[in-house]
XYZ file of C-alpha atoms in Angstrom:
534
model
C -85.962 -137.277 82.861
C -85.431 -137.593 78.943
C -87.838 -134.623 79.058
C -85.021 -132.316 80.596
C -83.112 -132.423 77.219
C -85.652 -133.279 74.127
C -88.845 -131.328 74.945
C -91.901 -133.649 75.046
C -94.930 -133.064 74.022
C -96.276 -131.424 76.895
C -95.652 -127.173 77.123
C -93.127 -126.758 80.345
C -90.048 -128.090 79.519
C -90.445 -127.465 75.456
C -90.273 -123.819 76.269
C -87.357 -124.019 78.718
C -85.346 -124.879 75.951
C -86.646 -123.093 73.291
C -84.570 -120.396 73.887
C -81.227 -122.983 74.156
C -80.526 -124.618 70.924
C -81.329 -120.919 68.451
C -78.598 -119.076 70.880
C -75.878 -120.123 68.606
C -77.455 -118.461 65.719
C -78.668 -114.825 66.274
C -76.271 -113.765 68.602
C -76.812 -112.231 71.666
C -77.048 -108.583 72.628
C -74.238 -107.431 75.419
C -77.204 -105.737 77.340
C -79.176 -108.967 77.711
C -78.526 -108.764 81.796
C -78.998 -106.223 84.150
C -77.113 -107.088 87.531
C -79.818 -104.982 89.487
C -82.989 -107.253 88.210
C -84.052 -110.306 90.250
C -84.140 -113.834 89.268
C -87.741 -114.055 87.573
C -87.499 -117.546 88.175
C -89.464 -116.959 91.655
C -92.352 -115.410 89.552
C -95.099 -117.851 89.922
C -96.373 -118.311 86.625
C -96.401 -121.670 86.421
C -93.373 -124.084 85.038
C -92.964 -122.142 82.036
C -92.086 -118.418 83.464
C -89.319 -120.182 85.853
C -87.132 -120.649 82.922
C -88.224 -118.225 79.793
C -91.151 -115.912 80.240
C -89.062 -113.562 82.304
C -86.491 -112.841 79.362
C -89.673 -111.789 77.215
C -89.229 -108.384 78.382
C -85.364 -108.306 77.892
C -84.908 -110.115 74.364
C -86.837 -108.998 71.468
C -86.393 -111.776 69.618
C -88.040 -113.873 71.863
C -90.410 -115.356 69.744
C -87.851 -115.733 66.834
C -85.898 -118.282 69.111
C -89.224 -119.945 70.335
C -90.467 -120.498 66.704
C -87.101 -122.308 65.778
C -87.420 -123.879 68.946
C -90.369 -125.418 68.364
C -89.338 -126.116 64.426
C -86.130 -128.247 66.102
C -87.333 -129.720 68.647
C -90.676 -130.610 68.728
C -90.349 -133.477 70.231
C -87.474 -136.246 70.866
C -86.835 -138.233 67.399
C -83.662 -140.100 66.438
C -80.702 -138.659 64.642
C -78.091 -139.732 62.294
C -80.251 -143.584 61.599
C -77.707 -144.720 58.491
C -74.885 -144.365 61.443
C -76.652 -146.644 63.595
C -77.499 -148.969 61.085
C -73.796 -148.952 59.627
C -72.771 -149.622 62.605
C -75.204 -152.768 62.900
C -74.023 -154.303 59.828
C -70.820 -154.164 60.852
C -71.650 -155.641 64.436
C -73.186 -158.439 62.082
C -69.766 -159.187 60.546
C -67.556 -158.988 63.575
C -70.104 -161.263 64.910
C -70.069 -163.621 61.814
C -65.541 -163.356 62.364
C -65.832 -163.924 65.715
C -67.904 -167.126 65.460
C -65.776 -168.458 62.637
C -62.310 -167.449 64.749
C -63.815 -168.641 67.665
C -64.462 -172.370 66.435
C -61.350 -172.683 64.818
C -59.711 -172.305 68.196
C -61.906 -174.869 69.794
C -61.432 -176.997 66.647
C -57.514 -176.944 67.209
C -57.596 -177.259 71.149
C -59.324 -180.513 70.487
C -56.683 -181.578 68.150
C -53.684 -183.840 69.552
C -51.177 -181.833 69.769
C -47.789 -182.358 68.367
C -45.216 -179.630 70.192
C -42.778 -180.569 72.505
C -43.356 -179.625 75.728
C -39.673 -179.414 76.289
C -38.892 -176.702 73.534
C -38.192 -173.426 74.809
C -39.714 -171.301 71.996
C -43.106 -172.563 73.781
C -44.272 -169.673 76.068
C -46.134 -171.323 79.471
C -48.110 -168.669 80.614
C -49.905 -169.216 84.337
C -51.622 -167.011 86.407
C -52.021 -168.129 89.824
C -54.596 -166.895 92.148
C -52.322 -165.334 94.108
C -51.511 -163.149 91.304
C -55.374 -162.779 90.173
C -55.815 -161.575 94.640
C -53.024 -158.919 94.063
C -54.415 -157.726 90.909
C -58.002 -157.330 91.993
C -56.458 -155.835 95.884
C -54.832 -153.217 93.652
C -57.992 -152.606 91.260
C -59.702 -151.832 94.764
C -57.302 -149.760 96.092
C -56.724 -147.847 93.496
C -60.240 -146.708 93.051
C -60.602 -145.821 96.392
C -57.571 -143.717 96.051
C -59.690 -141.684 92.962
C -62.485 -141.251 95.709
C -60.219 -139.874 98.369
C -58.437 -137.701 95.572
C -62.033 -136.392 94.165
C -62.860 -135.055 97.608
C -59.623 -133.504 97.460
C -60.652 -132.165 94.687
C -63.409 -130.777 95.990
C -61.971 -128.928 98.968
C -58.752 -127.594 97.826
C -59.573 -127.241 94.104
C -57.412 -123.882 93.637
C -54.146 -125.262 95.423
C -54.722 -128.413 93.460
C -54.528 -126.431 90.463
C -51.822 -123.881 91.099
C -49.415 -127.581 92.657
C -50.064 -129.474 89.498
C -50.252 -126.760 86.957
C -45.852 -125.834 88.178
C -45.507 -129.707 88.073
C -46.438 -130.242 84.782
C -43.805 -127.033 84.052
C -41.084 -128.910 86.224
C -41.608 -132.018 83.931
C -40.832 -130.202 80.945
C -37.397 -129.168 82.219
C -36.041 -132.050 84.403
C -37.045 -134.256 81.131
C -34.414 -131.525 79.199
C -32.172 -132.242 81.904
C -32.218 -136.174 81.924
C -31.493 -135.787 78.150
C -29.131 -133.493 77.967
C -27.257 -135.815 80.575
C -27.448 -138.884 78.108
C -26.542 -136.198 75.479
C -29.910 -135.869 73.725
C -29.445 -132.407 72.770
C -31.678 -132.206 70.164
C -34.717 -133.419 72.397
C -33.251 -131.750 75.647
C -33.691 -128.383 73.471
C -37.232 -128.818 72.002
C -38.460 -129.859 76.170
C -36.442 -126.833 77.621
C -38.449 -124.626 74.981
C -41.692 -126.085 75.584
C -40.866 -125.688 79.193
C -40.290 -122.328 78.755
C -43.062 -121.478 76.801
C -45.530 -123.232 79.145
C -43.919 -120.986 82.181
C -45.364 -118.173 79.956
C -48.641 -119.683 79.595
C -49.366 -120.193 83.448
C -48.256 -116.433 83.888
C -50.809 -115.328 81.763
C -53.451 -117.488 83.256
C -53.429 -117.300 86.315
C -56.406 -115.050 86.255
C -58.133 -117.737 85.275
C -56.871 -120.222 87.949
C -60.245 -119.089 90.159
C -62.698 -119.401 87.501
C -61.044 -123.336 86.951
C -61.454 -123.880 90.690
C -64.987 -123.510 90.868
C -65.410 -125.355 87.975
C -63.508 -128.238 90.133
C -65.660 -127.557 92.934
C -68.531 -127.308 91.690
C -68.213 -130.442 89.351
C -66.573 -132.906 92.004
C -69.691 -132.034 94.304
C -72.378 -133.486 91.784
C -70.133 -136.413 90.835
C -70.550 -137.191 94.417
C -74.406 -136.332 94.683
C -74.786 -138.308 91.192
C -72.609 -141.463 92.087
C -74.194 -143.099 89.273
C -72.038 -141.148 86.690
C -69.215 -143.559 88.446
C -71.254 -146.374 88.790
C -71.698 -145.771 84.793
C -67.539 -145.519 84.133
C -67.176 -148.957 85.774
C -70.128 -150.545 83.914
C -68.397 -148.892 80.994
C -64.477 -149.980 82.164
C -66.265 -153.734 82.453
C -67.469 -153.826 78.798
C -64.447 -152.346 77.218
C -62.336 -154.911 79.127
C -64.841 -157.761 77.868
C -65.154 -156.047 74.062
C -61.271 -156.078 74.089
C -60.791 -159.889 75.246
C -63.391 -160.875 73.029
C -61.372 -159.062 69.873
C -58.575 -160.463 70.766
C -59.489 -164.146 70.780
C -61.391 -163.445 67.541
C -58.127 -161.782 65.786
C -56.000 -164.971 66.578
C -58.601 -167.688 65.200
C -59.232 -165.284 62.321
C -55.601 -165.868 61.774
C -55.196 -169.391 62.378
C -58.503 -169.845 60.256
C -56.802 -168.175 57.220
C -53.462 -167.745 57.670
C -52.391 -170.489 55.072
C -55.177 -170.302 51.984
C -53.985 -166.416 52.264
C -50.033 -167.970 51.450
C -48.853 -165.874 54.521
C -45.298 -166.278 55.971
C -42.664 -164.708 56.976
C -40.272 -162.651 54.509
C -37.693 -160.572 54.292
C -36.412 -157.619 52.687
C -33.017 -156.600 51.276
C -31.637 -155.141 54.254
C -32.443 -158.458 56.232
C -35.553 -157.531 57.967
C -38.411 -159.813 58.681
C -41.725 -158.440 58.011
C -45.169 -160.259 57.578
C -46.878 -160.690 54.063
C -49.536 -162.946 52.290
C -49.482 -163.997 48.452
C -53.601 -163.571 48.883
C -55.342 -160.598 50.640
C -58.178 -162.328 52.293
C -56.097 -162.517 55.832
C -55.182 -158.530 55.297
C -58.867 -157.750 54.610
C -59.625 -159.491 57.485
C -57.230 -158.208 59.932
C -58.110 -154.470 58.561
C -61.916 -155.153 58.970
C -60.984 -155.939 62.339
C -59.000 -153.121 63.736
C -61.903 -150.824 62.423
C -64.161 -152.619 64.293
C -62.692 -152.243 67.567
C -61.402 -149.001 66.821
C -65.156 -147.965 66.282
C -66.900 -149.953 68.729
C -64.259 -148.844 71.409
C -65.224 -145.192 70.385
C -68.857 -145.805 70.724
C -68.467 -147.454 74.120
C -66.559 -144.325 75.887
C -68.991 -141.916 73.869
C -72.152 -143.573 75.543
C -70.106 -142.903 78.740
C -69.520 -139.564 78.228
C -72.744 -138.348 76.997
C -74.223 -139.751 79.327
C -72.572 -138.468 81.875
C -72.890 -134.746 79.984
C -76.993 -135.430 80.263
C -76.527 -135.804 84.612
C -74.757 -133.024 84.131
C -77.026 -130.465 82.022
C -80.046 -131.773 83.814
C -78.481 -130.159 86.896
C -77.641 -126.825 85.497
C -81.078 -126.322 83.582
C -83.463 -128.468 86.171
C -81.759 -128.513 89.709
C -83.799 -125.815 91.890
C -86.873 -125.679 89.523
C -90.419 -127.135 89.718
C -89.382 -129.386 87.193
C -86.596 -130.830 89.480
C -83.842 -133.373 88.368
C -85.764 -136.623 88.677
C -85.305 -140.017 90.818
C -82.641 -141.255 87.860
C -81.290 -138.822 86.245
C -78.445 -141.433 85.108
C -80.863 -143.799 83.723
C -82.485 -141.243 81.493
C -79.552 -139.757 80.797
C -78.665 -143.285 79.252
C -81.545 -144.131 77.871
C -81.583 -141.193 75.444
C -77.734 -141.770 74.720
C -78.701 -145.202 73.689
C -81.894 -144.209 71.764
C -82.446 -141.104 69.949
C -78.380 -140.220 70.613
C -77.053 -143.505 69.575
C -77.068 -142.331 65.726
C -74.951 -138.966 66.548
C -72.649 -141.457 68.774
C -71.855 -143.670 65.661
C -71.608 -141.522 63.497
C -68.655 -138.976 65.507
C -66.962 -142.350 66.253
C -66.846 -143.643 62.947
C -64.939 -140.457 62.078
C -62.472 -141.441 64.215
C -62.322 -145.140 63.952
C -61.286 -144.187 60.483
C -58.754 -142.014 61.384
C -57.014 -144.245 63.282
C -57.444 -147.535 60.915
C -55.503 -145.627 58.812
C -52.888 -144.331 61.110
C -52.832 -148.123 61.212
C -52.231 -148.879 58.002
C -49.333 -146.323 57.539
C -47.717 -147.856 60.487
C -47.711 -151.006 58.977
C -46.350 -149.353 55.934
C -43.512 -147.344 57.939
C -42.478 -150.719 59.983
C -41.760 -153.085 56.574
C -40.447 -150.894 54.720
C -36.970 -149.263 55.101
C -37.046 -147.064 52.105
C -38.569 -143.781 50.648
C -42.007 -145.029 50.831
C -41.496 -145.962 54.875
C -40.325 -142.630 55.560
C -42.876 -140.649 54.108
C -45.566 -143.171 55.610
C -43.684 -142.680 59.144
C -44.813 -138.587 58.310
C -48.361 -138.736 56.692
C -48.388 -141.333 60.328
C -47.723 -138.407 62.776
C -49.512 -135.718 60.564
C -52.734 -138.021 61.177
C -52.262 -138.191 64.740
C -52.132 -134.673 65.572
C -55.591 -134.466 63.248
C -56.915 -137.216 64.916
C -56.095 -135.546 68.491
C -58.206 -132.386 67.140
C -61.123 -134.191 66.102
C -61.503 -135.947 69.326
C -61.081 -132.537 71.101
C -63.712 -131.105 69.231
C -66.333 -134.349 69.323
C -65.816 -133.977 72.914
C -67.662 -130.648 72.743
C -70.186 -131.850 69.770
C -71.184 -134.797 72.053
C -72.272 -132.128 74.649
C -74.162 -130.634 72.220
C -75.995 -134.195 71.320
C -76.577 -134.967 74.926
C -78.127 -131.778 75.771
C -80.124 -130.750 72.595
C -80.579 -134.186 70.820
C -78.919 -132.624 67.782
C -77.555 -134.175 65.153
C -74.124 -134.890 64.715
C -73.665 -132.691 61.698
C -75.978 -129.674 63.616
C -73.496 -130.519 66.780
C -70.329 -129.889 64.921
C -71.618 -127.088 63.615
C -72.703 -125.356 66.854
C -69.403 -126.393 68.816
C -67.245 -124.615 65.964
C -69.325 -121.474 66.616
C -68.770 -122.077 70.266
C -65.109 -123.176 69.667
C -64.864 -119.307 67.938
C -66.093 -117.420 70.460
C -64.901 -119.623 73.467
C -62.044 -121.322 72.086
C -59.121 -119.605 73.730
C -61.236 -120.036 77.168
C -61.876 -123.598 77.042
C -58.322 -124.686 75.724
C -57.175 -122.755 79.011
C -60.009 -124.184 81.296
C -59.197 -127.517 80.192
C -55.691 -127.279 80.796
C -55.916 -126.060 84.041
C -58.048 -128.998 85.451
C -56.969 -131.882 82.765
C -53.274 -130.925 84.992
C -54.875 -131.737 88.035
C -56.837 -135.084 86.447
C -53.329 -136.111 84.596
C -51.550 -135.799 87.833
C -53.728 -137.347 90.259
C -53.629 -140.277 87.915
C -50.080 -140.759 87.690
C -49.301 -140.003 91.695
C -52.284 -142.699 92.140
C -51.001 -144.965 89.654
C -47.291 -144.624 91.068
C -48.618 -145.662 94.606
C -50.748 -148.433 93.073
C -47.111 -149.545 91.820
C -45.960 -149.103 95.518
C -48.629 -150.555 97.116
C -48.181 -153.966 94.826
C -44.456 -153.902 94.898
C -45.190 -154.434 98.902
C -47.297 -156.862 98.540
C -45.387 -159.487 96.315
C -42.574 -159.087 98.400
C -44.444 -159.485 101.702
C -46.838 -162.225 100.601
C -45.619 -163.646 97.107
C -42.123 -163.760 97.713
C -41.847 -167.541 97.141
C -43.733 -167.413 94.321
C -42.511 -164.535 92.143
C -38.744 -164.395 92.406
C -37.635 -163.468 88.708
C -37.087 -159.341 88.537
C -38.537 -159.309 85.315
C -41.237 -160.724 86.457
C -41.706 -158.586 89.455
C -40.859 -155.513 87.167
C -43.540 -156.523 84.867
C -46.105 -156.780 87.836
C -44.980 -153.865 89.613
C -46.085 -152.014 85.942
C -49.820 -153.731 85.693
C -50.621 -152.350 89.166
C -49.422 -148.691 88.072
C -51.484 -149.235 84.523
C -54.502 -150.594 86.975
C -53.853 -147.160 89.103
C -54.237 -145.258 85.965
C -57.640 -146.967 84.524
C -59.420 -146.821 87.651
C -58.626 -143.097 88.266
C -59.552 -142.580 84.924
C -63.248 -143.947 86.035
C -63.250 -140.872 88.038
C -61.367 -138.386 86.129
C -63.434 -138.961 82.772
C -66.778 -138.145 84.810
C -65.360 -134.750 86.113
C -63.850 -134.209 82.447
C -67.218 -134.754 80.827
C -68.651 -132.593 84.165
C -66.486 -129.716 83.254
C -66.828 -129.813 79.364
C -70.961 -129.487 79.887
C -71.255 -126.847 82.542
C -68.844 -124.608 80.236
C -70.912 -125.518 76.981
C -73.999 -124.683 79.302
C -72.630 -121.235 80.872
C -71.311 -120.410 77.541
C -74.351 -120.953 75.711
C -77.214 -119.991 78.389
C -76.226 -118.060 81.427
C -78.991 -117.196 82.201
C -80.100 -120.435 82.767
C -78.025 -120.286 86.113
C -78.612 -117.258 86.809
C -82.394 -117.781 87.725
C -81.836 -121.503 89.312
C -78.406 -120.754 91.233
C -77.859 -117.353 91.079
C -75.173 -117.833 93.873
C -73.208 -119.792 92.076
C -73.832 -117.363 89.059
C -72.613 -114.815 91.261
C -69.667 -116.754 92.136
C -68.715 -117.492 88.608
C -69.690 -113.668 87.075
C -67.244 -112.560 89.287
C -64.169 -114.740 88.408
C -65.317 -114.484 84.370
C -67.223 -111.282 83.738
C -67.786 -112.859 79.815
C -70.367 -114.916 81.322
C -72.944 -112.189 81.291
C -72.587 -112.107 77.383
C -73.225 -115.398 76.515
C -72.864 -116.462 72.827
């Protein structure tokens, strides 16, 4: 299957993508179709003609885009090495922090210790099974609840999108509402005119609303026919849940370990509040080294996800319905080339972001100790660098596509997805926000019945054990987050789904054209700008 993306040495699938990757750079000619002419896929020239030979006739600079072709991608080679390397090393020292935190811990559990057990600043924390039953019951049921709303998906995809799309309006203005009732003008103000202005927005596309629904349709189906882009979200789920334990136990030996030769304590400042600070910056060091890690391992974990899951994707628009076909695991290769010759572009867009938010880190450090001038202005450059940080994930979410289908580069990626972002930028921003409505809602309504569902279950079966509100409260609030994360093992797949096939249409109609032209059909006729391509 890696073949369907890198072209390998032998001829067929290297020239069904020669024409793919050169498409963002000489751009194409508006009469590069012709409605009346017949798929030339069914010409039976052997694997090559079902994807390329056909367009000979209709491009003239065919063999410009088969020379770069063949200059690019010759055959599959890593990208981006010093990212994967860098991102080694740093493995190494985590690994070297976690070992040292880790011991510590042990070393002090095996001390005799000397707190009274009858001092109420010491926190007894037990889980029983009972609670462990409820929380893996809900886990359960809430992913079965993401199946049953993916089919849903699937057969009402326009409804779905027209319900959630005036939901997400009526949140705008019942949240003005609720603040204007506690007297939150200000905020009740800036909702009501966001409210507003996204009323305007959904009357201007809803002649787009069709297009998004078959986009829906189209992409819940092959989730379902490719189950192992889910099976891959909860393999994915598992080791983020075990990277984030492990982090955690190694950030509180770190601590312990060298909490007192860096002279930390407690201070205060001269308006009486208590911050944290250290006379020696080994423990700071530390603790920043840290949060970058997991920031960028974190990023690297949900990247392999989603490109991935892009590769299942692309291999069915290019391959499904050809002599080439999709292959027996189209998952596993998919993988396999997001952890080989991908794994360099996958460092390398991560560690863009991991530093991005290290340092939205460090300035909310900054804006918490510090009352004055220098809080406030941190507290700004804070929110400035989130909004940044929000675009470059938005746009490494199209770059990855780009990586999983070509085997670019990260720095040829970006490139190519700003082109794309150009001409389709306006048409993806609205695509995505007509079915990331429907993937935000579902997960809320699921996670607010996963929060039903466990609020019903302590008070049927662990009402003698659990009788504090707070604690119930607190419960009640895990099941709903539980809701949420196992939805999102579903939602991120069609998300991923959606962001390839419009990359793919955008950048090679024709592509679908010859292997579905039914759906092509269906699609030219909801968004005529498909014959263009870019």
């Amino acid at each position: 299957m890696s073949q369907s993306y890198y072209p390998p040495p032998y001829p067929p699938p290297q020239q069904y993508y020669s024409p793919q990757q050169p498409q963002y750079y000489p751009p194409q000619t508006a009469g590069s179709y012709s409605y009346n002419q017949p798929p030339t896929y069914e010409q039976k020239h052997g694997q090559e003609e079902n994807y390329n030979h056909g367009r000979e006739e209709n491009y003239a600079d065919y063999q410009v885009h088969n020379t770069v072709a063949e200059k690019w991608n010759k055959k599959p080679r890593f990208q981006d090495l010093w990212a994967i390397i860098l991102f080694m090393i740093h493995l190494i020292g985590f690994a070297v922090l976690s070992y040292t935190g880790i011991n510590e811990l042990i070393n002090k559990k095996n001390q005799p210790s000397n707190t009274n057990p009858n001092n109420s600043d010491n926190i007894n924390i037990n889980i029983s099974s009972n609670i462990i039953t409820l929380l893996v019951i809900v886990g359960i049921f809430g992913f079965v609840l993401s199946l049953l709303y993916m089919l849903l998906m699937q057969r009402f995809p326009k409804p779905l999108i027209k319900v959630t799309l005036y939901l997400s309006i009526a949140f705008y203005f019942v949240a003005a509402a609720a603040y204007a009732y506690f007297r939150q003008y200000i905020a009740a103000i800036l909702l009501a005119i966001f409210g507003i202005f996204y009323l305007f927005c959904a009357f201007t596309w809803r002649d787009r609303i069709p297009f998004a629904a078959i986009m829906l349709e189209t992409v819940t189906t092959l989730t379902k026919k490719y189950y192992g882009t889910i099976i891959m979200g909860l393999v994915g789920l598992v080791i983020q849940v075990g990277w984030t334990i492990l982090w955690i136990i190694t950030l509180i030996g770190a601590k312990d370990k060298f909490y007192e030769s860096s002279g930390c304590g407690e201070t205060q400042n001269v308006k009486g509040r208590s911050s944290f600070s250290c006379s020696q910056p080994t423990l700071y060091l530390i603790v920043l080294y840290l949060v970058f890690s997991y920031y960028w391992t974190s990023q690297v974990i949900k990247t392999i996800i989603h490109v991935t899951d892009s590769g299942v994707f692309a291999t069915f628009y290019f391959l499904e319905g050809t002599p080439s076909g999709t292959g027996s695991t189209p998952t596993l290769s998919s993988l396999k080339r997001a952890c080989t010759t991908s794994i360099g572009s996958v460092c390398y867009g991560s560690l863009i972001i991991a530093i991005l938010s290290t340092t939205r880190f460090i300035l909310r450090s900054i804006a918490r100790s510090d009352d004055d001038a220098c809080g406030f202005i941190a507290a700004c450059l804070e929110c400035l660098l989130s909004w940044i940080e929000q675009l470059v994930e938005y746009f490494n979410h199209y770059a990855y596509v780009q990586v999983a289908i070509y085997g670019k580069s990260y720095c040829d990626a970006a490139k190519d997805t700003w082109r794309l972002i150009k001409e389709r930028g306006v048409d993806a921003i609205i695509n995505d926000n007509l079915v990331g409505n429907v993937l935000v809602m579902g997960a809320v309504f699921i996670g607010a019945l996963c929060a039903l569902f466990g609020f019903g279950y302590i008070r049927l079966f662990l009402s003698n054990d659990i009788v504090d509100n707070n604690a119930i409260l607190i419960l009640v609030l895990i099941c709903f987050f539980f809701g949420l994360v196992m939805t999102g093992v579903i939602t991120n797949v069609i998300d991923s789904g959606v962001t390839t096939t419009f990359v793919a249409l955008s950048e090679s109609p024709d592509a679908l054209k010859r292997t579905k032209p039914q759906l092509f059909e269906r699609i030219r006729r909801e968004w005529p700008r498909v014959v263009q391509g870019i």
